[in-house]
Short mmCIF file of C-alpha atoms in Angstrom, two decimals:
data_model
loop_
_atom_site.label_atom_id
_atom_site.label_comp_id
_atom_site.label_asym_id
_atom_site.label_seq_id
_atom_site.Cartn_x
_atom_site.Cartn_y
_atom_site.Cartn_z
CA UNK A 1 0.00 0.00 0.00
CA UNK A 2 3.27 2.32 -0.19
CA UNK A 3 2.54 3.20 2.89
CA UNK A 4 4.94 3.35 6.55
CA UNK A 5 3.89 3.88 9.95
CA UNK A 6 5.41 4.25 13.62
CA UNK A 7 3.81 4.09 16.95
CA UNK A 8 4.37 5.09 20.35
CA UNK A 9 2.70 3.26 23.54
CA UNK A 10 0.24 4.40 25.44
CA UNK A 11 0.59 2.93 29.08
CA UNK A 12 -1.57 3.74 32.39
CA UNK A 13 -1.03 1.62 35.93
CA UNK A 14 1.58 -0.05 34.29
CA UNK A 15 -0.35 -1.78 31.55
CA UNK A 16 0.06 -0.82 27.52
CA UNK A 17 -3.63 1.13 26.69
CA UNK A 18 -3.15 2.06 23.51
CA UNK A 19 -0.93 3.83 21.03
CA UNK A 20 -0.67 6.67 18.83
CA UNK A 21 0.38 6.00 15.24
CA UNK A 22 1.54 7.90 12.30
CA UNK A 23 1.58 6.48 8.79
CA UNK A 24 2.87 8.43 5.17
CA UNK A 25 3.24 7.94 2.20
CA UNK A 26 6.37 6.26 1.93
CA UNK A 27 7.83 7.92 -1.53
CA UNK A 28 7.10 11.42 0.45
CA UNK A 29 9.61 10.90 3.64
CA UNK A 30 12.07 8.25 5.37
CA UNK A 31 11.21 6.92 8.58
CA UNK A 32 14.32 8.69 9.92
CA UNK A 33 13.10 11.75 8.69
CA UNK A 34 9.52 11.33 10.11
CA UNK A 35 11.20 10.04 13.51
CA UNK A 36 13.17 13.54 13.29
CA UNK A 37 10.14 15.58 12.44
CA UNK A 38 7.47 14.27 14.98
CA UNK A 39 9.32 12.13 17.77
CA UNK A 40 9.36 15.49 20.26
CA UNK A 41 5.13 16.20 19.37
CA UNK A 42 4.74 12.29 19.63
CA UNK A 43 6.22 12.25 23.04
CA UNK A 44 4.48 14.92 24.49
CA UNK A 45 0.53 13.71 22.80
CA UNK A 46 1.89 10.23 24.87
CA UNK A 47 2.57 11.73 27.97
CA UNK A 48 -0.35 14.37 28.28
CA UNK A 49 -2.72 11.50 27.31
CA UNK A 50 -0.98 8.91 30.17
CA UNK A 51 -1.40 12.53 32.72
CA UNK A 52 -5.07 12.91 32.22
CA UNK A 53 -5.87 8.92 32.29
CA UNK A 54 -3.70 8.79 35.58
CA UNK A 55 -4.86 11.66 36.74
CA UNK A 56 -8.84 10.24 35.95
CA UNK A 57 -7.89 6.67 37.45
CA UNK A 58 -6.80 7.79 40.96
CA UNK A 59 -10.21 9.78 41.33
CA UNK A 60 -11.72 5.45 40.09
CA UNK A 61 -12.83 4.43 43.71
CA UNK A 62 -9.84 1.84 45.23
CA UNK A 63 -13.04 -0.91 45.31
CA UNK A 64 -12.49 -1.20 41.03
CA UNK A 65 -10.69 -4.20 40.18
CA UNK A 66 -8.27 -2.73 37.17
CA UNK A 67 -6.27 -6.02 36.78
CA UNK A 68 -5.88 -7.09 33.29
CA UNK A 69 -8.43 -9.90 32.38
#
């Protein structure tokens, strides 16, 4: 599909939650180029997302089981 991505992990409590991806065109950039460009705005999307979910769990009443199934 001429196309490349990248992700970064999204973790909360220890556990992996998500990610965030980012796919191109591959003809239009190299992945070290795209790593170059976006690594610092991936990095910071990552960590305000893992600061509002922690931030959202600890108000979760202690009584929640959160253990992965």
């Amino acid at each position: 599909d001429e196309r490349n991505s990248t992700a970064m992990p999204i973790s909360l409590g220890g556990q992996v939650i998500g990610c965030i991806n980012l796919t191109w065109k591959r003809r239009l950039m190299t992945t070290s180029a795209i790593v170059e460009k976006h690594l610092a705005s991936l990095k910071q999307a990552v960590n305000l997302i893992e600061q509002s979910g922690a931030r959202r769990l600890a108000r979760i009443p202690t009584r929640v089981n959160l253990s992965p199934l």
